[in-house]
PDB file of C-alpha atoms in Angstrom:
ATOM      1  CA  UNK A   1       0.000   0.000   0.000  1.00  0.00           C
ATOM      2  CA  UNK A   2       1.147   3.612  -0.673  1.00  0.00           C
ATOM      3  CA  UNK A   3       0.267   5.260   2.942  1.00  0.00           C
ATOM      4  CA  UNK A   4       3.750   6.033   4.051  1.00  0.00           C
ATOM      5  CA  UNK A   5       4.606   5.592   7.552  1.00  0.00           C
ATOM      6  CA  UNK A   6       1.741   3.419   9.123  1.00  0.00           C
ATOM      7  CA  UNK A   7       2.354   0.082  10.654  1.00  0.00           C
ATOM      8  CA  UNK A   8       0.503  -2.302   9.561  1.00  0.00           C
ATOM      9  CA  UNK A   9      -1.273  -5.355  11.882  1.00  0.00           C
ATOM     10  CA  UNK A  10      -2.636  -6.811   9.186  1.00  0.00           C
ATOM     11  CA  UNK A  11      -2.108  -6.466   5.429  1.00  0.00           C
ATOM     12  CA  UNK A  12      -3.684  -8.323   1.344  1.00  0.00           C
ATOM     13  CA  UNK A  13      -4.949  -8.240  -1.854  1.00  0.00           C
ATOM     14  CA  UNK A  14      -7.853  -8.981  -2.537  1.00  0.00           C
ATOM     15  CA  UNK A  15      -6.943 -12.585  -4.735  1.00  0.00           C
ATOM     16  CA  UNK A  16      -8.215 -13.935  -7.822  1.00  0.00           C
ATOM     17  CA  UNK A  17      -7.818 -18.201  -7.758  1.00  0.00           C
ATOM     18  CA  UNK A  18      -6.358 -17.327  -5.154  1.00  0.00           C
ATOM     19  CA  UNK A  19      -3.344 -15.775  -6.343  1.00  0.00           C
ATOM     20  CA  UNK A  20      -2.492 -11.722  -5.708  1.00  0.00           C
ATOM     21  CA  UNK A  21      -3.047 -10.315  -9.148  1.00  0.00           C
ATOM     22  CA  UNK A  22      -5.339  -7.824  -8.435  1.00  0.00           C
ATOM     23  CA  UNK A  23      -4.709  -3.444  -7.181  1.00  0.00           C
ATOM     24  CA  UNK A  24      -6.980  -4.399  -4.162  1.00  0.00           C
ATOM     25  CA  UNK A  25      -5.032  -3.569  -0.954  1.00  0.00           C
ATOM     26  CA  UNK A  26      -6.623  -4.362   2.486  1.00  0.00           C
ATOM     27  CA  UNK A  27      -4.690  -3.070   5.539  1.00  0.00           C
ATOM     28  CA  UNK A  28      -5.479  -3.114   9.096  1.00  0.00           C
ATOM     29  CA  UNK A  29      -3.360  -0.683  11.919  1.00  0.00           C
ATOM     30  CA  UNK A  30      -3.904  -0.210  15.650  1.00  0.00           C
ATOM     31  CA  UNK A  31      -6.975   2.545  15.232  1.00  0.00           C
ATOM     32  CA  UNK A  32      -7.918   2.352  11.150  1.00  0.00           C
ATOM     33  CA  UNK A  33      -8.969  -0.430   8.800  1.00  0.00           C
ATOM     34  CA  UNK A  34      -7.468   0.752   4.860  1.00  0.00           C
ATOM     35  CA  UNK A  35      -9.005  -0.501   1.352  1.00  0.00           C
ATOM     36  CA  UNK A  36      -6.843   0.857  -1.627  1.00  0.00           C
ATOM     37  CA  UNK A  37      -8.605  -0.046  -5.009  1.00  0.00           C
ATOM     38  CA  UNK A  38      -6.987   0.909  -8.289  1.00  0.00           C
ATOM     39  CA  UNK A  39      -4.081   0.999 -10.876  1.00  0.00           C
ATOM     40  CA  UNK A  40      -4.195   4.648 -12.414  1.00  0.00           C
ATOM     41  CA  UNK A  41      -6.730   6.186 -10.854  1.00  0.00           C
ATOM     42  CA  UNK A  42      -6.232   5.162  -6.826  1.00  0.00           C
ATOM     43  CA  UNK A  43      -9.284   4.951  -4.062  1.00  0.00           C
ATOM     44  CA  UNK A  44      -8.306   5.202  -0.756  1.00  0.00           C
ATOM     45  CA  UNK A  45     -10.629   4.326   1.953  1.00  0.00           C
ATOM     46  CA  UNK A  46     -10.393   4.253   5.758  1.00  0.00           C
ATOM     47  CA  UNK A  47     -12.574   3.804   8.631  1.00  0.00           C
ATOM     48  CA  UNK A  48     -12.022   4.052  12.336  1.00  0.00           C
ATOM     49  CA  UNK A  49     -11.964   0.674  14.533  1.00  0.00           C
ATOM     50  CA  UNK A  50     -14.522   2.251  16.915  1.00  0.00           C
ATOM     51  CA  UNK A  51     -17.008   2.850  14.427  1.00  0.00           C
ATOM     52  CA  UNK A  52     -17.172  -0.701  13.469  1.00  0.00           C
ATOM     53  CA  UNK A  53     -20.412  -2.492  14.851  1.00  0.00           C
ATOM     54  CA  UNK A  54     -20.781  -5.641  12.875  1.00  0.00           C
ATOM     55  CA  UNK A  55     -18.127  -8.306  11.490  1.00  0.00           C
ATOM     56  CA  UNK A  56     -19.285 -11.444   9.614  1.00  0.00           C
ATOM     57  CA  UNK A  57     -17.546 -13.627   6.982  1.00  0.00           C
ATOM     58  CA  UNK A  58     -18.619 -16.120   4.015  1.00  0.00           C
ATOM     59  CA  UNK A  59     -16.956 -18.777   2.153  1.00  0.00           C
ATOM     60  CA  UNK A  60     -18.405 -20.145  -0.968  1.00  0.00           C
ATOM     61  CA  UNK A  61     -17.407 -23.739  -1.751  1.00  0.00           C
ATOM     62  CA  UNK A  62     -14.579 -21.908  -4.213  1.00  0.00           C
ATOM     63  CA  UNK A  63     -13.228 -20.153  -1.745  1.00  0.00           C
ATOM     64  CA  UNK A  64     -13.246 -22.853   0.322  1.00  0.00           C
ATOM     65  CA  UNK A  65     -11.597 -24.585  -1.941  1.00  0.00           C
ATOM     66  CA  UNK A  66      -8.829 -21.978  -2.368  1.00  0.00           C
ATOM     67  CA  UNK A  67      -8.873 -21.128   1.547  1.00  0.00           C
ATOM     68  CA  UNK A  68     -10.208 -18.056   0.959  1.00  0.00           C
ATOM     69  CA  UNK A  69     -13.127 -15.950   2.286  1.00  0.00           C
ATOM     70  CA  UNK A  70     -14.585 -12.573   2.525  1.00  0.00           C
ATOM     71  CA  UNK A  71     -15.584 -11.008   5.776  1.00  0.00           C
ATOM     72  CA  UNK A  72     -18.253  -7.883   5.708  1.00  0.00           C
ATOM     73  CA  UNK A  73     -17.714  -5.412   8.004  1.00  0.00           C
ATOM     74  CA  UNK A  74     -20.447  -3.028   9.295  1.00  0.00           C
ATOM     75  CA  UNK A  75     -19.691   0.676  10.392  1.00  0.00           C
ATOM     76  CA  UNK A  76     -21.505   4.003  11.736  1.00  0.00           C
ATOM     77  CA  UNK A  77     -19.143   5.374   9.382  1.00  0.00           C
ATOM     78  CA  UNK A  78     -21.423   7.602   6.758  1.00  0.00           C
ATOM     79  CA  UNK A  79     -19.235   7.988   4.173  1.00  0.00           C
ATOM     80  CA  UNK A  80     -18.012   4.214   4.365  1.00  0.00           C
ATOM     81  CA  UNK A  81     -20.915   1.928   6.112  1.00  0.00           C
ATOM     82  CA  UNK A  82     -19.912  -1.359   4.534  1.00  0.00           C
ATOM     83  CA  UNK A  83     -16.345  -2.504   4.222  1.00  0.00           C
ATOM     84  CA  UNK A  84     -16.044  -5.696   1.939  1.00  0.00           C
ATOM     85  CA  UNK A  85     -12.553  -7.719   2.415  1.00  0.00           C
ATOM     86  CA  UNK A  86     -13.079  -9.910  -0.584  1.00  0.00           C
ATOM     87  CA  UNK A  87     -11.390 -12.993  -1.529  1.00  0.00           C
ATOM     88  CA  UNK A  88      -8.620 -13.100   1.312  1.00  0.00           C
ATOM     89  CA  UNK A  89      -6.535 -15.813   2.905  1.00  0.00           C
ATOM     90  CA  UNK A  90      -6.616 -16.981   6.412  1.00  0.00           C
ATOM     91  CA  UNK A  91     -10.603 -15.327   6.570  1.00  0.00           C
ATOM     92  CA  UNK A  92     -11.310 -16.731  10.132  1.00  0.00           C
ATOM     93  CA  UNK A  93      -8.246 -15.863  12.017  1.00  0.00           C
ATOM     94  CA  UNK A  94      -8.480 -12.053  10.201  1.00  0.00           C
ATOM     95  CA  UNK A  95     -11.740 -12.288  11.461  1.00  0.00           C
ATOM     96  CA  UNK A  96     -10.544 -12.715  14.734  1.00  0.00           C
ATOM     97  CA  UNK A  97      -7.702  -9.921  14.571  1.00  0.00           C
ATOM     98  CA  UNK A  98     -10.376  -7.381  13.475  1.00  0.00           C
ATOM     99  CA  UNK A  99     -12.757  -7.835  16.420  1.00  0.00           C
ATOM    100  CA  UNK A 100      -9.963  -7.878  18.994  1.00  0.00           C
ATOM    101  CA  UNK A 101      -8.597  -4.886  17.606  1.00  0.00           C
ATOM    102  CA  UNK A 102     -12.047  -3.308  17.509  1.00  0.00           C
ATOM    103  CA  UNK A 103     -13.026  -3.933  21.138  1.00  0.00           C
ATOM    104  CA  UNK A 104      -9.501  -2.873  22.079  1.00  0.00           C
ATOM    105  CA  UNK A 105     -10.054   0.534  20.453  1.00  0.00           C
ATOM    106  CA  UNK A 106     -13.730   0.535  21.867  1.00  0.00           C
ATOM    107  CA  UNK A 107     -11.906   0.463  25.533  1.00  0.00           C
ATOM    108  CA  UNK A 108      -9.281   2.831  24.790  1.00  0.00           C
ATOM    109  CA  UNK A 109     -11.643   5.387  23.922  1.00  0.00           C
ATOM    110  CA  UNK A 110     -14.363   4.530  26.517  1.00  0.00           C
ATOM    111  CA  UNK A 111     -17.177   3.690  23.665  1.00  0.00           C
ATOM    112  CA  UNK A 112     -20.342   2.063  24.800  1.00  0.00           C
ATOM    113  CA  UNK A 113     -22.987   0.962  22.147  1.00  0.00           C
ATOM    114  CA  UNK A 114     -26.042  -0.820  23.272  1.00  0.00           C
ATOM    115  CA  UNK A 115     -28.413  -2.599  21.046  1.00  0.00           C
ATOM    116  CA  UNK A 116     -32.124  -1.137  21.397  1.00  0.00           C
ATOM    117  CA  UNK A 117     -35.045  -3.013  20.434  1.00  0.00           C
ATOM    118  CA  UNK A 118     -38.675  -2.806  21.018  1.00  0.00           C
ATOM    119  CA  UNK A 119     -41.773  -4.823  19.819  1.00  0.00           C
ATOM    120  CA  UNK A 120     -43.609  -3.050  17.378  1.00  0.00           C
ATOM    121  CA  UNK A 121     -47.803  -2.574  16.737  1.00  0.00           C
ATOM    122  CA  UNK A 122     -48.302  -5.907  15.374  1.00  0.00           C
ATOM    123  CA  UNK A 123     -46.667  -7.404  18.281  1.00  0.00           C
ATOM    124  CA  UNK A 124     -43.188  -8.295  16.139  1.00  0.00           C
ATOM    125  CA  UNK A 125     -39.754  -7.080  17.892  1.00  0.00           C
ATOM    126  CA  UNK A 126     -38.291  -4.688  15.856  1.00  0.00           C
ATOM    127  CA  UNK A 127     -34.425  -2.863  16.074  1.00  0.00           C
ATOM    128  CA  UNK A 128     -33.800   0.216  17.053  1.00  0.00           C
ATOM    129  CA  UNK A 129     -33.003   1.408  13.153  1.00  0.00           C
ATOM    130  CA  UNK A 130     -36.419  -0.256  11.971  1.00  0.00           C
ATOM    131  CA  UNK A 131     -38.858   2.225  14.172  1.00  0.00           C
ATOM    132  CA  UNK A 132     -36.739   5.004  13.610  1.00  0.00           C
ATOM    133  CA  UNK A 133     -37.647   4.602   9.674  1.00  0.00           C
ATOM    134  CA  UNK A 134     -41.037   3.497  10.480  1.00  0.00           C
ATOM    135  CA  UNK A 135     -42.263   6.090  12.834  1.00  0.00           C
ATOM    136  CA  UNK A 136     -40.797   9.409  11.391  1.00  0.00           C
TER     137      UNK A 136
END
């Protein structure tokens, strides 16, 4: 990746059979998660750790194949609310590095985020994010 100076916990590409032949950079650090897309004309994308609420991964049978996955992540980031890490190696164990590091940053900064939910007027529990939309 072409951000200078940062140490890196975690770094890919995002793989193709499995092999690194693609300008998809993924890159993890102690506070930021990094996704660099491009050859001539470069997107760089960033979001904080803390802002991360939701980490889940697939495998296709492919992938499995290939021991690759691709874990989703979730964020109250605006301008970046879903981070895709697709086709990497070792999916699980990244997995596992991310939330760590997530909770870790959560502490150091002293964020608290509780899950709301409520049943709604048929009786059905809704989340907190479903009544907002449905009662404005």
């Amino acid at each position: 990746m072409s951000l200078g100076g940062e140490k890196y916990i975690w770094a890919d590409k995002k793989r193709i059979l499995g092999i690194p032949m693609t300008f998809t950079y993924y890159a993890l650090s102690d506070d930021r998660i990094f996704v660099e897309t491009g050859l001539f004309n470069i997107q760089d994308d960033e979001a904080l750790l803390y802002r991360i609420r939701d980490i889940s991964m697939s495998r296709t049978l492919f992938q499995r194949m290939l021991g690759l996955g691709t874990i989703k992540i979730a964020s109250s980031d605006l301008s970046l609310p879903v981070i895709v890490l697709k086709n990497i190696r070792y999916p699980e164990e990244v997995k596992e590095i991310i939330h760590e590091n997530v909770e870790r940053a959560k502490i150091e900064r002293r964020i608290h985020i509780g899950e709301f939910s409520t049943y709604g007027m048929d009786g059905e529990m809704q989340d907190f994010e479903e009544i907002r939309h449905t009662q404005i």
